[in-house]
Amino acid sequence: MLSKETCEACRADAPQVTDKELAAYMAQIPEWSGISEAGILKLRRSFKFSDYVSALSFTNKVAQLAEAVNHHPDILLEWGKVTVTWWSHKIKGLHKNDFIMAAKTDELQD
Amino acid sequence: MLSKETCEACRADAPQVTDKELAAYMAQIPEWSGISEAGILKLRRSFKFSDYVSALSFTNKVAQLAEAVNHHPDILLEWGKVTVTWWSHKIKGLHKNDFIMAAKTDELQD
């Protein structure tokens, strides 16, 4: 179960996920989309909330999780909506860590 | 001085800024860019920070300011960087309020 694994800081020479791993991991985080931006594969999901304060609270939870493992996503805060994007800057793509972090992000929802 | 004025919740029939007002207001917030996204004029500025925690702290300050006046920007939190985008959803463009909020955002920097 991805959410129970540990995110380790990614080295620049760490391997990107293979296509086979990508398919297996994506199946475990079905709410997330794989996207490509400027040739870099990323994981993205938007979370909906009934107001701004709830969205801000979730933003802080994700940020605290990120800081704890020193792996930081982009977090876009809008009214009633938070969009989280995970990828590994150092390898310019997706590492298993990113799937672990996506799964952990899902668990932060109330 | 824009930062001393009050942001009022914008009505759907409130006027967008005129070209003349736009030029005058932009001159008062020189660090901000006027951008057009899907035909909607917005104000955007990125703020740099030395670490993630400082960027998160600024995100919270901007969010608290936004909630206090019930006018909410998009806030993109990245490592060491926060990008704030103000516009008035109800009028699909820029109201004087947005310039006031941009000026107030500038004052939240340490």
CSV table of C-alpha atoms in Angstrom, one decimal:
chain,number,residue,atom,x,y,z
A,1,MET,CA,0.0,0.0,0.0
A,2,LEU,CA,1.7,3.2,-1.2
A,3,SER,CA,0.5,5.4,1.6
A,4,LYS,CA,2.3,3.3,4.1
A,5,GLU,CA,5.7,3.5,2.4
A,6,THR,CA,8.4,6.1,3.1
A,7,CYS,CA,9.3,9.0,0.8
A,8,GLU,CA,13.1,9.3,0.5
A,9,ALA,CA,14.8,12.4,-0.8
A,10,CYS,CA,15.4,11.7,-4.5
A,11,ARG,CA,19.0,11.8,-5.9
A,12,ALA,CA,19.6,13.3,-9.3
A,13,ASP,CA,20.7,9.8,-10.5
A,14,ALA,CA,17.7,8.0,-9.1
A,15,PRO,CA,15.6,6.2,-11.7
A,16,GLN,CA,12.4,7.4,-13.1
A,17,VAL,CA,9.5,5.0,-12.9
A,18,THR,CA,9.3,2.5,-15.8
A,19,ASP,CA,6.1,2.3,-17.9
A,20,LYS,CA,5.2,-0.9,-16.2
A,21,GLU,CA,5.6,0.7,-12.7
A,22,LEU,CA,3.7,3.8,-13.8
A,23,ALA,CA,0.7,1.7,-14.8
A,24,ALA,CA,0.8,-0.3,-11.5
A,25,TYR,CA,1.2,2.8,-9.3
A,26,MET,CA,-1.5,4.9,-11.2
A,27,ALA,CA,-3.9,2.1,-10.4
A,28,GLN,CA,-3.4,2.7,-6.7
A,29,ILE,CA,-4.2,6.4,-6.9
A,30,PRO,CA,-7.1,6.4,-9.3
A,31,GLU,CA,-8.1,10.0,-8.5
A,32,TRP,CA,-4.8,11.3,-9.8
A,33,SER,CA,-4.0,12.3,-13.4
A,34,GLY,CA,-0.6,11.8,-15.1
A,35,ILE,CA,0.2,14.9,-17.0
A,36,SER,CA,3.2,16.1,-19.0
A,37,GLU,CA,4.3,19.7,-18.7
A,38,ALA,CA,7.3,20.9,-20.8
A,39,GLY,CA,8.2,17.2,-21.2
A,40,ILE,CA,8.1,16.5,-17.4
A,41,LEU,CA,5.7,13.9,-16.2
A,42,LYS,CA,3.8,14.9,-13.1
A,43,LEU,CA,0.9,13.7,-10.9
A,44,ARG,CA,-2.1,16.1,-10.4
A,45,ARG,CA,-5.3,16.1,-8.5
A,46,SER,CA,-7.8,18.7,-7.5
A,47,PHE,CA,-9.6,18.5,-4.2
A,48,LYS,CA,-13.0,20.3,-3.7
A,49,PHE,CA,-14.1,22.1,-0.5
A,50,SER,CA,-17.2,23.9,0.6
A,51,ASP,CA,-15.3,27.1,1.5
A,52,TYR,CA,-12.0,28.9,1.5
A,53,VAL,CA,-11.0,28.2,5.0
A,54,SER,CA,-11.3,24.4,4.5
A,55,ALA,CA,-9.2,24.7,1.3
A,56,LEU,CA,-6.6,26.7,3.2
A,57,SER,CA,-6.6,24.1,6.0
A,58,PHE,CA,-5.9,21.3,3.5
A,59,THR,CA,-3.2,23.4,1.9
A,60,ASN,CA,-1.4,23.6,5.2
A,61,LYS,CA,-1.8,19.9,5.8
A,62,VAL,CA,-0.2,19.0,2.5
A,63,ALA,CA,2.5,21.6,3.0
A,64,GLN,CA,3.3,20.1,6.5
A,65,LEU,CA,3.5,16.6,5.0
A,66,ALA,CA,5.8,17.9,2.3
A,67,GLU,CA,8.1,19.7,4.7
A,68,ALA,CA,8.3,16.6,6.9
A,69,VAL,CA,9.8,14.5,4.1
A,70,ASN,CA,11.5,17.4,2.3
A,71,HIS,CA,9.7,16.7,-0.9
A,72,HIS,CA,7.5,19.6,-2.0
A,73,PRO,CA,4.6,19.7,-4.5
A,74,ASP,CA,3.1,22.7,-6.2
A,75,ILE,CA,-0.1,23.6,-4.4
A,76,LEU,CA,-2.6,25.9,-6.0
A,77,LEU,CA,-5.2,27.3,-3.6
A,78,GLU,CA,-8.4,28.7,-5.0
A,79,TRP,CA,-11.8,29.3,-3.4
A,80,GLY,CA,-13.1,25.9,-2.5
A,81,LYS,CA,-10.4,24.1,-4.4
A,82,VAL,CA,-6.8,22.9,-4.0
A,83,THR,CA,-4.8,21.4,-6.8
A,84,VAL,CA,-1.7,19.4,-5.8
A,85,THR,CA,1.0,18.5,-8.3
A,86,TRP,CA,3.8,16.1,-7.4
A,87,TRP,CA,6.9,15.3,-9.3
A,88,SER,CA,10.6,14.9,-8.6
A,89,HIS,CA,12.5,18.1,-9.6
A,90,LYS,CA,15.9,16.4,-9.5
A,91,ILE,CA,15.1,13.7,-12.0
A,92,LYS,CA,12.7,15.9,-14.0
A,93,GLY,CA,10.0,13.3,-13.8
A,94,LEU,CA,8.2,10.8,-11.6
A,95,HIS,CA,9.9,8.7,-8.9
A,96,LYS,CA,8.1,6.1,-6.8
A,97,ASN,CA,8.2,8.8,-4.0
A,98,ASP,CA,5.7,10.9,-5.9
A,99,PHE,CA,3.1,8.1,-6.0
A,100,ILE,CA,3.7,7.5,-2.3
A,101,MET,CA,3.2,11.2,-1.6
A,102,ALA,CA,0.0,11.3,-3.8
A,103,ALA,CA,-1.4,8.4,-1.8
A,104,LYS,CA,-0.5,10.2,1.5
A,105,THR,CA,-2.1,13.4,0.2
A,106,ASP,CA,-5.4,11.5,-0.4
A,107,GLU,CA,-5.4,10.4,3.3
A,108,LEU,CA,-5.3,14.1,4.4
A,109,GLN,CA,-8.8,14.7,3.3
A,110,ASP,CA,-11.4,15.0,6.1
B,1,MET,CA,-2.6,55.2,-1.6
B,2,LEU,CA,-4.2,52.0,-2.8
B,3,SER,CA,-3.1,49.9,0.2
B,4,LYS,CA,-5.1,52.2,2.6
B,5,GLU,CA,-8.4,51.8,0.7
B,6,THR,CA,-11.1,49.3,1.4
B,7,CYS,CA,-11.9,46.3,-0.7
B,8,GLU,CA,-15.6,45.9,-1.1
B,9,ALA,CA,-17.3,42.7,-2.4
B,10,CYS,CA,-17.8,43.2,-6.1
B,11,ARG,CA,-21.3,43.1,-7.6
B,12,ALA,CA,-21.8,41.4,-11.0
B,13,ASP,CA,-22.8,44.7,-12.4
B,14,ALA,CA,-19.8,46.6,-11.0
B,15,PRO,CA,-17.7,48.3,-13.6
B,16,GLN,CA,-14.4,47.0,-14.8
B,17,VAL,CA,-11.5,49.5,-14.6
B,18,THR,CA,-11.2,51.8,-17.6
B,19,ASP,CA,-7.9,51.9,-19.6
B,20,LYS,CA,-7.1,55.2,-18.0
B,21,GLU,CA,-7.6,53.8,-14.5
B,22,LEU,CA,-5.7,50.7,-15.4
B,23,ALA,CA,-2.6,52.7,-16.3
B,24,ALA,CA,-2.9,54.8,-13.1
B,25,TYR,CA,-3.4,51.9,-10.8
B,26,MET,CA,-0.6,49.7,-12.4
B,27,ALA,CA,1.8,52.6,-11.8
B,28,GLN,CA,1.1,52.2,-8.1
B,29,ILE,CA,1.9,48.5,-8.0
B,30,PRO,CA,4.9,48.3,-10.2
B,31,GLU,CA,5.9,44.8,-9.2
B,32,TRP,CA,2.7,43.3,-10.6
B,33,SER,CA,2.0,42.2,-14.1
B,34,GLY,CA,-1.3,42.6,-16.0
B,35,ILE,CA,-2.0,39.3,-17.7
B,36,SER,CA,-4.9,38.0,-19.8
B,37,GLU,CA,-6.1,34.4,-19.4
B,38,ALA,CA,-9.0,33.2,-21.5
B,39,GLY,CA,-9.9,36.8,-22.1
B,40,ILE,CA,-9.9,37.7,-18.4
B,41,LEU,CA,-7.6,40.4,-17.2
B,42,LYS,CA,-5.8,39.6,-14.0
B,43,LEU,CA,-3.0,40.9,-11.8
B,44,ARG,CA,-0.1,38.5,-11.0
B,45,ARG,CA,3.1,38.7,-8.9
B,46,SER,CA,5.6,36.1,-7.7
B,47,PHE,CA,7.2,36.5,-4.4
B,48,LYS,CA,10.5,34.7,-3.6
B,49,PHE,CA,11.5,33.2,-0.3
B,50,SER,CA,14.6,31.4,1.1
B,51,ASP,CA,12.7,28.3,2.0
B,52,TYR,CA,9.4,26.4,2.0
B,53,VAL,CA,8.2,27.4,5.4
B,54,SER,CA,8.6,31.1,4.7
B,55,ALA,CA,6.6,30.7,1.5
B,56,LEU,CA,3.9,28.8,3.4
B,57,SER,CA,3.8,31.5,6.0
B,58,PHE,CA,3.2,34.1,3.3
B,59,THR,CA,0.6,32.0,1.7
B,60,ASN,CA,-1.3,32.0,5.0
B,61,LYS,CA,-1.0,35.7,5.4
B,62,VAL,CA,-2.4,36.4,1.9
B,63,ALA,CA,-5.2,33.8,2.5
B,64,GLN,CA,-6.1,35.4,5.8
B,65,LEU,CA,-6.2,38.9,4.2
B,66,ALA,CA,-8.4,37.4,1.4
B,67,GLU,CA,-10.8,35.8,3.8
B,68,ALA,CA,-11.1,39.0,5.9
B,69,VAL,CA,-12.5,40.9,2.9
B,70,ASN,CA,-14.2,37.9,1.2
B,71,HIS,CA,-12.2,38.4,-2.0
B,72,HIS,CA,-10.0,35.5,-2.9
B,73,PRO,CA,-7.0,35.3,-5.2
B,74,ASP,CA,-5.4,32.2,-6.6
B,75,ILE,CA,-2.3,31.4,-4.6
B,76,LEU,CA,0.3,29.0,-6.1
B,77,LEU,CA,2.8,27.7,-3.4
B,78,GLU,CA,6.0,26.3,-4.7
B,79,TRP,CA,9.4,25.8,-2.9
B,80,GLY,CA,10.7,29.3,-2.1
B,81,LYS,CA,8.0,31.0,-4.3
B,82,VAL,CA,4.4,32.1,-4.0
B,83,THR,CA,2.5,33.4,-7.0
B,84,VAL,CA,-0.6,35.5,-6.3
B,85,THR,CA,-3.2,36.3,-8.9
B,86,TRP,CA,-6.0,38.7,-8.2
B,87,TRP,CA,-9.1,39.4,-10.4
B,88,SER,CA,-12.8,39.8,-9.8
B,89,HIS,CA,-14.6,36.6,-10.7
B,90,LYS,CA,-18.1,38.2,-10.8
B,91,ILE,CA,-17.1,40.8,-13.5
B,92,LYS,CA,-14.6,38.5,-15.2
B,93,GLY,CA,-11.9,41.2,-15.1
B,94,LEU,CA,-10.3,43.8,-12.9
B,95,HIS,CA,-12.1,46.0,-10.4
B,96,LYS,CA,-10.4,48.7,-8.4
B,97,ASN,CA,-10.6,46.2,-5.5
B,98,ASP,CA,-8.0,44.0,-7.2
B,99,PHE,CA,-5.4,46.8,-7.3
B,100,ILE,CA,-6.2,47.6,-3.6
B,101,MET,CA,-5.7,43.9,-2.7
B,102,ALA,CA,-2.4,43.7,-4.8
B,103,ALA,CA,-1.1,46.7,-2.9
B,104,LYS,CA,-2.1,45.1,0.5
B,105,THR,CA,-0.4,41.9,-0.6
B,106,ASP,CA,2.9,43.8,-1.1
B,107,GLU,CA,2.7,45.0,2.5
B,108,LEU,CA,2.5,41.4,3.8
B,109,GLN,CA,6.1,40.7,2.8
B,110,ASP,CA,8.6,40.6,5.7
